[in-house]
Amino acid sequence: MDLDAVRTFVAAVAAGRFQDAATDLSITQQAVSKRIAALEKTLGTRLFTRTARGARLTAEGEAFLPHARELLSAEARALASVRTGPLRVDVIGRRLCPATLLREFHEAHPEVALEVVTLVDTAVAALRNGSIDASFRAVVELPPDLDARWVFDEPIQLLCGPRHPLAGTASVAPDELAGFRLWMPGVVPGTEWGAYYGAFAAAFGLSIDVDGPNFGTEVVLETIAKSAEVATLVPTGARVLWPAEYDLRRVRIEGPVPVYPHSLVWRRDNAHPALETLIGYLRPGRAIADAWRPEWADQPSQTVPRTG
């Protein structure tokens, strides 16, 4: 089985659209389509139902997904057993702030061979089996074989269209968002960001809608641009772009400021020569005053407590 095709399938599931998966994998959309088609031919079944707005998993695709992830994990373990190659770092998403931090590290240390990966919910397991060297996570408690350093707090903002009642507002308090529909179909239950936004909603009585198929960021932006009711939440450092005619508005949330606490996580016995360079480069930033974090990420510190 072609593991590049399997990797493309998993990326397409995470992205919701072949176009977004192509961006994440740094290949063309045509290449994504060809790889998926080849995989479907190998398996003898359709994995996606194509629509004008994206791709949805078939029942067979749903059944194959956990096995696809295990195939990629097995590949990573095999490579880890013999590799002495580049520093491999997970950034969760290539459009998010940790990816920008890692790009800045690469610009500051071009001598370090670097490989950027996006493992989503399998990153901690990949750290523990040695197939990656580090990952950006929002964590407090870790298994005893892992260490972490808090890096920075990233404020969360409201993003809405020009017809939304809060469009002309410079800032809003978290509890003032109660009663508004916040649509975030890319927030997957069971992930750390799912836990974060779930805790944020519970703390301030908010309604965050994560239901419905995830057709990608473009569809969310198009929807909120046209709506007088629907808005979404975005990290301030996320590279989210939209056509000028959408006229979307970023509104600060403060009093308190919800922040996503980023830490760099690595295995304690990892001896990759470039890991210490990365850890040293990512010096802890300044904690934001009047910040809100979930209870499991209450106070930033240079060393994150371990359990066990």
CSV table of C-alpha atoms in Angstrom, one decimal:
chain,number,residue,atom,x,y,z
A,1,MET,CA,0.0,0.0,0.0
A,2,ASP,CA,1.3,3.4,-1.0
A,3,LEU,CA,1.9,5.2,2.3
A,4,ASP,CA,2.0,8.6,0.6
A,5,ALA,CA,-1.5,8.0,-0.5
A,6,VAL,CA,-2.5,6.9,3.0
A,7,ARG,CA,-0.8,10.1,4.4
A,8,THR,CA,-2.8,12.2,1.9
A,9,PHE,CA,-6.0,10.5,2.9
A,10,VAL,CA,-5.5,11.3,6.6
A,11,ALA,CA,-4.5,14.9,5.7
A,12,ALA,CA,-7.7,15.3,3.6
A,13,VAL,CA,-9.8,14.0,6.5
A,14,ALA,CA,-8.2,16.6,8.9
A,15,ALA,CA,-8.5,19.4,6.4
A,16,GLY,CA,-12.0,18.7,5.1
A,17,ARG,CA,-11.1,19.8,1.6
A,18,PHE,CA,-8.7,18.4,-1.0
A,19,GLN,CA,-7.5,22.0,-1.6
A,20,ASP,CA,-6.7,22.6,2.1
A,21,ALA,CA,-5.0,19.2,2.3
A,22,ALA,CA,-2.8,20.1,-0.7
A,23,THR,CA,-1.7,23.3,1.1
A,24,ASP,CA,-0.9,21.3,4.2
A,25,LEU,CA,1.1,18.7,2.3
A,26,SER,CA,2.8,21.3,-0.1
A,27,ILE,CA,1.5,19.5,-3.2
A,28,THR,CA,-1.1,20.3,-5.8
A,29,GLN,CA,-4.8,19.6,-5.5
A,30,GLN,CA,-4.5,17.4,-8.6
A,31,ALA,CA,-1.9,15.3,-6.8
A,32,VAL,CA,-4.2,14.9,-3.8
A,33,SER,CA,-7.0,13.7,-6.0
A,34,LYS,CA,-4.7,11.3,-7.8
A,35,ARG,CA,-3.4,9.8,-4.6
A,36,ILE,CA,-6.9,9.4,-3.1
A,37,ALA,CA,-8.1,7.8,-6.4
A,38,ALA,CA,-5.2,5.4,-6.3
A,39,LEU,CA,-5.8,4.4,-2.7
A,40,GLU,CA,-9.5,3.9,-3.5
A,41,LYS,CA,-8.5,1.6,-6.4
A,42,THR,CA,-6.2,-0.4,-4.1
A,43,LEU,CA,-8.9,-0.8,-1.5
A,44,GLY,CA,-11.7,-1.4,-4.0
A,45,THR,CA,-14.0,1.1,-2.4
A,46,ARG,CA,-14.8,4.8,-2.3
A,47,LEU,CA,-13.4,6.7,0.7
A,48,PHE,CA,-15.0,10.1,0.1
A,49,THR,CA,-18.2,11.5,-1.3
A,50,ARG,CA,-17.2,14.5,-3.4
A,51,THR,CA,-19.3,17.7,-3.2
A,52,ALA,CA,-19.0,21.2,-4.6
A,53,ARG,CA,-18.0,22.4,-1.1
A,54,GLY,CA,-15.6,19.7,0.0
A,55,ALA,CA,-15.3,15.9,0.6
A,56,ARG,CA,-17.1,13.8,3.2
A,57,LEU,CA,-16.0,10.4,4.4
A,58,THR,CA,-18.1,7.4,3.3
A,59,ALA,CA,-18.9,4.6,5.8
A,60,GLU,CA,-15.9,2.7,4.3
A,61,GLY,CA,-13.7,5.8,4.8
A,62,GLU,CA,-14.7,6.1,8.4
A,63,ALA,CA,-13.8,2.4,8.9
A,64,PHE,CA,-10.5,2.8,7.2
A,65,LEU,CA,-9.4,6.0,9.1
A,66,PRO,CA,-8.1,4.4,12.4
A,67,HIS,CA,-6.2,1.8,10.4
A,68,ALA,CA,-4.7,4.5,8.1
A,69,ARG,CA,-3.4,6.3,11.2
A,70,GLU,CA,-1.9,3.2,12.6
A,71,LEU,CA,-0.1,2.5,9.3
A,72,LEU,CA,1.5,6.0,9.5
A,73,SER,CA,2.4,5.4,13.1
A,74,ALA,CA,4.0,2.1,12.2
A,75,GLU,CA,6.0,3.9,9.4
A,76,ALA,CA,7.1,6.6,11.9
A,77,ARG,CA,8.3,3.9,14.4
A,78,ALA,CA,10.2,2.1,11.7
A,79,LEU,CA,12.0,5.3,10.6
A,80,ALA,CA,12.7,6.3,14.2
A,81,SER,CA,14.5,3.0,14.8
A,82,VAL,CA,17.2,3.9,12.3
A,83,ARG,CA,17.1,7.6,11.6
A,84,THR,CA,19.7,10.2,12.5
A,85,GLY,CA,18.1,12.8,10.2
A,86,PRO,CA,16.5,16.2,10.6
A,87,LEU,CA,14.8,17.5,13.7
A,88,ARG,CA,11.1,16.6,13.4
A,89,VAL,CA,8.7,18.9,15.0
A,90,ASP,CA,4.9,18.8,15.1
A,91,VAL,CA,3.0,22.1,14.7
A,92,ILE,CA,-0.6,20.8,14.8
A,93,GLY,CA,-1.4,23.0,11.8
A,94,ARG,CA,0.7,24.8,9.3
A,95,ARG,CA,-1.4,27.9,9.4
A,96,LEU,CA,-1.2,28.3,13.1
A,97,CYS,CA,1.1,30.4,15.3
A,98,PRO,CA,3.5,27.5,16.2
A,99,ALA,CA,4.3,27.0,12.6
A,100,THR,CA,5.3,30.7,12.4
A,101,LEU,CA,7.5,30.3,15.4
A,102,LEU,CA,9.2,27.3,13.9
A,103,ARG,CA,9.8,29.2,10.6
A,104,GLU,CA,11.4,32.0,12.6
A,105,PHE,CA,13.6,29.4,14.3
A,106,HIS,CA,14.6,28.0,10.9
A,107,GLU,CA,15.5,31.5,9.7
A,108,ALA,CA,17.6,32.1,12.8
A,109,HIS,CA,19.3,28.7,12.6
A,110,PRO,CA,19.5,27.7,8.9
A,111,GLU,CA,22.2,25.2,9.8
A,112,VAL,CA,19.6,23.0,11.6
A,113,ALA,CA,18.0,20.4,9.3
A,114,LEU,CA,14.3,20.6,10.1
A,115,GLU,CA,11.2,18.6,9.1
A,116,VAL,CA,7.8,20.0,9.9
A,117,VAL,CA,4.9,17.5,10.5
A,118,THR,CA,1.3,17.8,11.5
A,119,LEU,CA,0.2,14.8,13.5
A,120,VAL,CA,-2.9,16.3,15.2
A,121,ASP,CA,-4.1,13.8,17.8
A,122,THR,CA,-1.2,11.3,17.5
A,123,ALA,CA,1.6,13.7,18.4
A,124,VAL,CA,2.1,12.6,22.0
A,125,ALA,CA,2.3,8.9,21.0
A,126,ALA,CA,4.8,9.9,18.3
A,127,LEU,CA,6.9,11.8,20.9
A,128,ARG,CA,7.0,8.7,23.1
A,129,ASN,CA,7.9,6.3,20.4
A,130,GLY,CA,10.6,8.6,19.1
A,131,SER,CA,9.2,9.2,15.6
A,132,ILE,CA,9.2,13.0,16.3
A,133,ASP,CA,11.4,15.1,18.4
A,134,ALA,CA,9.1,17.8,19.7
A,135,SER,CA,5.6,19.1,19.5
A,136,PHE,CA,3.7,22.3,20.4
A,137,ARG,CA,0.9,21.4,22.8
A,138,ALA,CA,-1.3,23.1,25.4
A,139,VAL,CA,-0.5,20.9,28.4
A,140,VAL,CA,0.1,20.8,32.2
A,141,GLU,CA,0.4,17.2,33.2
A,142,LEU,CA,2.5,14.8,31.1
A,143,PRO,CA,3.7,11.2,31.3
A,144,PRO,CA,7.0,10.9,33.3
A,145,ASP,CA,9.1,10.3,30.1
A,146,LEU,CA,8.1,13.7,28.6
A,147,ASP,CA,9.2,17.3,29.5
A,148,ALA,CA,7.8,20.6,28.4
A,149,ARG,CA,8.4,24.3,28.4
A,150,TRP,CA,5.7,26.9,28.3
A,151,VAL,CA,6.4,29.2,25.4
A,152,PHE,CA,3.7,31.8,25.1
A,153,ASP,CA,0.0,32.7,25.5
A,154,GLU,CA,-1.9,33.4,22.3
A,155,PRO,CA,-5.1,35.5,22.7
A,156,ILE,CA,-8.3,34.3,21.1
A,157,GLN,CA,-10.4,36.8,19.0
A,158,LEU,CA,-13.9,36.9,17.6
A,159,LEU,CA,-14.2,36.9,13.8
A,160,CYS,CA,-17.5,38.1,12.4
A,161,GLY,CA,-19.0,39.5,9.2
A,162,PRO,CA,-20.0,43.2,8.6
A,163,ARG,CA,-23.7,42.5,9.4
A,164,HIS,CA,-23.0,40.9,12.8
A,165,PRO,CA,-24.2,42.9,15.8
A,166,LEU,CA,-20.6,43.0,17.2
A,167,ALA,CA,-19.0,44.0,13.9
A,168,GLY,CA,-18.5,47.6,15.0
A,169,THR,CA,-17.2,46.7,18.5
A,170,ALA,CA,-13.5,47.1,19.3
A,171,SER,CA,-13.7,44.6,22.2
A,172,VAL,CA,-16.1,42.3,23.9
A,173,ALA,CA,-16.1,40.5,27.3
A,174,PRO,CA,-16.3,36.7,27.1
A,175,ASP,CA,-19.7,36.6,28.9
A,176,GLU,CA,-21.1,39.1,26.4
A,177,LEU,CA,-20.8,36.4,23.7
A,178,ALA,CA,-23.5,34.4,25.4
A,179,GLY,CA,-26.5,34.0,23.1
A,180,PHE,CA,-24.4,34.4,19.9
A,181,ARG,CA,-23.8,31.4,17.7
A,182,LEU,CA,-20.1,30.6,17.4
A,183,TRP,CA,-19.5,28.1,14.6
A,184,MET,CA,-16.2,26.1,14.7
A,185,PRO,CA,-16.7,22.9,12.7
A,186,GLY,CA,-12.9,22.3,12.6
A,187,VAL,CA,-12.8,21.8,16.4
A,188,VAL,CA,-12.7,18.0,16.8
A,189,PRO,CA,-14.1,16.6,20.1
A,190,GLY,CA,-11.5,14.6,22.0
A,191,THR,CA,-8.6,16.8,20.9
A,192,GLU,CA,-6.8,19.3,23.2
A,193,TRP,CA,-8.3,22.3,21.3
A,194,GLY,CA,-11.7,20.6,21.6
A,195,ALA,CA,-11.1,20.5,25.4
A,196,TYR,CA,-10.0,24.1,25.4
A,197,TYR,CA,-13.0,25.5,23.6
A,198,GLY,CA,-15.3,23.3,25.5
A,199,ALA,CA,-13.9,24.6,28.8
A,200,PHE,CA,-14.1,28.2,27.5
A,201,ALA,CA,-17.8,27.7,26.5
A,202,ALA,CA,-18.6,26.2,29.9
A,203,ALA,CA,-16.8,28.9,31.9
A,204,PHE,CA,-18.8,31.8,30.3
A,205,GLY,CA,-22.1,30.1,29.2
A,206,LEU,CA,-21.3,30.2,25.5
A,207,SER,CA,-22.7,28.2,22.6
A,208,ILE,CA,-19.9,26.8,20.4
A,209,ASP,CA,-21.3,24.8,17.5
A,210,VAL,CA,-18.9,22.1,16.3
A,211,ASP,CA,-21.4,20.1,14.5
A,212,GLY,CA,-21.7,19.6,10.7
A,213,PRO,CA,-19.1,18.5,8.2
A,214,ASN,CA,-15.9,20.4,8.1
A,215,PHE,CA,-15.5,21.7,4.5
A,216,GLY,CA,-12.5,23.8,5.4
A,217,THR,CA,-11.7,27.3,6.6
A,218,GLU,CA,-12.9,28.9,3.3
A,219,VAL,CA,-16.4,27.8,3.8
A,220,VAL,CA,-16.5,29.0,7.4
A,221,LEU,CA,-15.3,32.4,6.3
A,222,GLU,CA,-17.8,32.6,3.5
A,223,THR,CA,-20.6,31.7,5.8
A,224,ILE,CA,-19.8,34.3,8.5
A,225,ALA,CA,-19.3,37.0,5.8
A,226,LYS,CA,-22.9,36.5,4.7
A,227,SER,CA,-24.4,36.0,8.1
A,228,ALA,CA,-25.8,38.5,10.7
A,229,GLU,CA,-25.9,35.8,13.3
A,230,VAL,CA,-22.9,33.4,12.9
A,231,ALA,CA,-19.3,34.2,14.1
A,232,THR,CA,-16.3,32.2,14.9
A,233,LEU,CA,-13.2,32.3,17.2
A,234,VAL,CA,-9.6,32.5,15.9
A,235,PRO,CA,-6.2,32.6,17.5
A,236,THR,CA,-4.5,36.0,16.9
A,237,GLY,CA,-1.5,34.4,15.2
A,238,ALA,CA,-3.5,32.1,12.8
A,239,ARG,CA,-2.8,32.9,9.1
A,240,VAL,CA,-6.5,33.3,8.1
A,241,LEU,CA,-7.0,35.1,4.8
A,242,TRP,CA,-10.2,36.1,3.0
A,243,PRO,CA,-11.3,38.1,0.0
A,244,ALA,CA,-11.5,41.8,0.6
A,245,GLU,CA,-15.3,41.9,-0.2
A,246,TYR,CA,-16.0,39.7,2.8
A,247,ASP,CA,-15.1,42.7,5.1
A,248,LEU,CA,-14.6,40.4,8.1
A,249,ARG,CA,-13.9,42.0,11.5
A,250,ARG,CA,-11.5,40.8,14.2
A,251,VAL,CA,-12.9,41.8,17.7
A,252,ARG,CA,-10.7,41.6,20.8
A,253,ILE,CA,-12.0,39.5,23.7
A,254,GLU,CA,-10.9,40.9,27.0
A,255,GLY,CA,-12.0,41.1,30.6
A,256,PRO,CA,-10.6,38.4,30.9
A,257,VAL,CA,-8.5,37.6,27.8
A,258,PRO,CA,-8.9,34.0,26.7
A,259,VAL,CA,-5.5,32.7,25.8
A,260,TYR,CA,-4.3,29.4,24.3
A,261,PRO,CA,-1.2,28.4,26.3
A,262,HIS,CA,1.5,26.9,24.0
A,263,SER,CA,4.2,24.7,25.3
A,264,LEU,CA,7.0,22.8,23.5
A,265,VAL,CA,7.0,19.2,24.5
A,266,TRP,CA,9.8,16.6,24.0
A,267,ARG,CA,10.9,13.3,25.4
A,268,ARG,CA,13.4,13.6,28.3
A,269,ASP,CA,15.9,11.2,26.9
A,270,ASN,CA,15.9,12.6,23.3
A,271,ALA,CA,19.5,13.1,22.3
A,272,HIS,CA,19.0,14.8,19.0
A,273,PRO,CA,21.8,17.4,18.8
A,274,ALA,CA,19.4,20.2,17.5
A,275,LEU,CA,16.8,19.7,20.2
A,276,GLU,CA,18.6,21.8,22.7
A,277,THR,CA,19.1,24.5,20.1
A,278,LEU,CA,15.3,24.7,19.6
A,279,ILE,CA,14.5,24.6,23.3
A,280,GLY,CA,17.0,27.4,23.9
A,281,TYR,CA,15.6,29.5,21.1
A,282,LEU,CA,12.0,29.2,22.3
A,283,ARG,CA,12.5,31.2,25.5
A,284,PRO,CA,9.3,31.7,27.5
A,285,GLY,CA,7.4,34.8,26.5
A,286,ARG,CA,5.6,37.2,28.8
A,287,ALA,CA,2.4,35.9,30.3
A,288,ILE,CA,-0.6,38.1,29.4
A,289,ALA,CA,-2.2,39.9,32.4
A,290,ASP,CA,-5.9,39.2,33.1
A,291,ALA,CA,-5.7,36.0,31.1
A,292,TRP,CA,-8.2,33.1,31.2
A,293,ARG,CA,-6.9,29.6,30.8
A,294,PRO,CA,-8.6,26.2,31.5
A,295,GLU,CA,-8.0,24.8,34.9
A,296,TRP,CA,-5.7,22.2,33.4
A,297,ALA,CA,-3.5,25.0,32.0
A,298,ASP,CA,-3.8,27.5,34.9
A,299,GLN,CA,-0.4,29.0,35.3
A,300,PRO,CA,2.4,29.3,32.7
A,301,SER,CA,5.9,28.3,33.8
A,302,GLN,CA,9.1,27.3,32.2
A,303,THR,CA,8.8,23.7,33.3
A,304,VAL,CA,5.5,21.9,33.0
A,305,PRO,CA,4.7,19.6,36.0
A,306,ARG,CA,5.0,15.8,35.3
A,307,THR,CA,2.9,13.0,36.7
A,308,GLY,CA,4.0,9.6,37.7
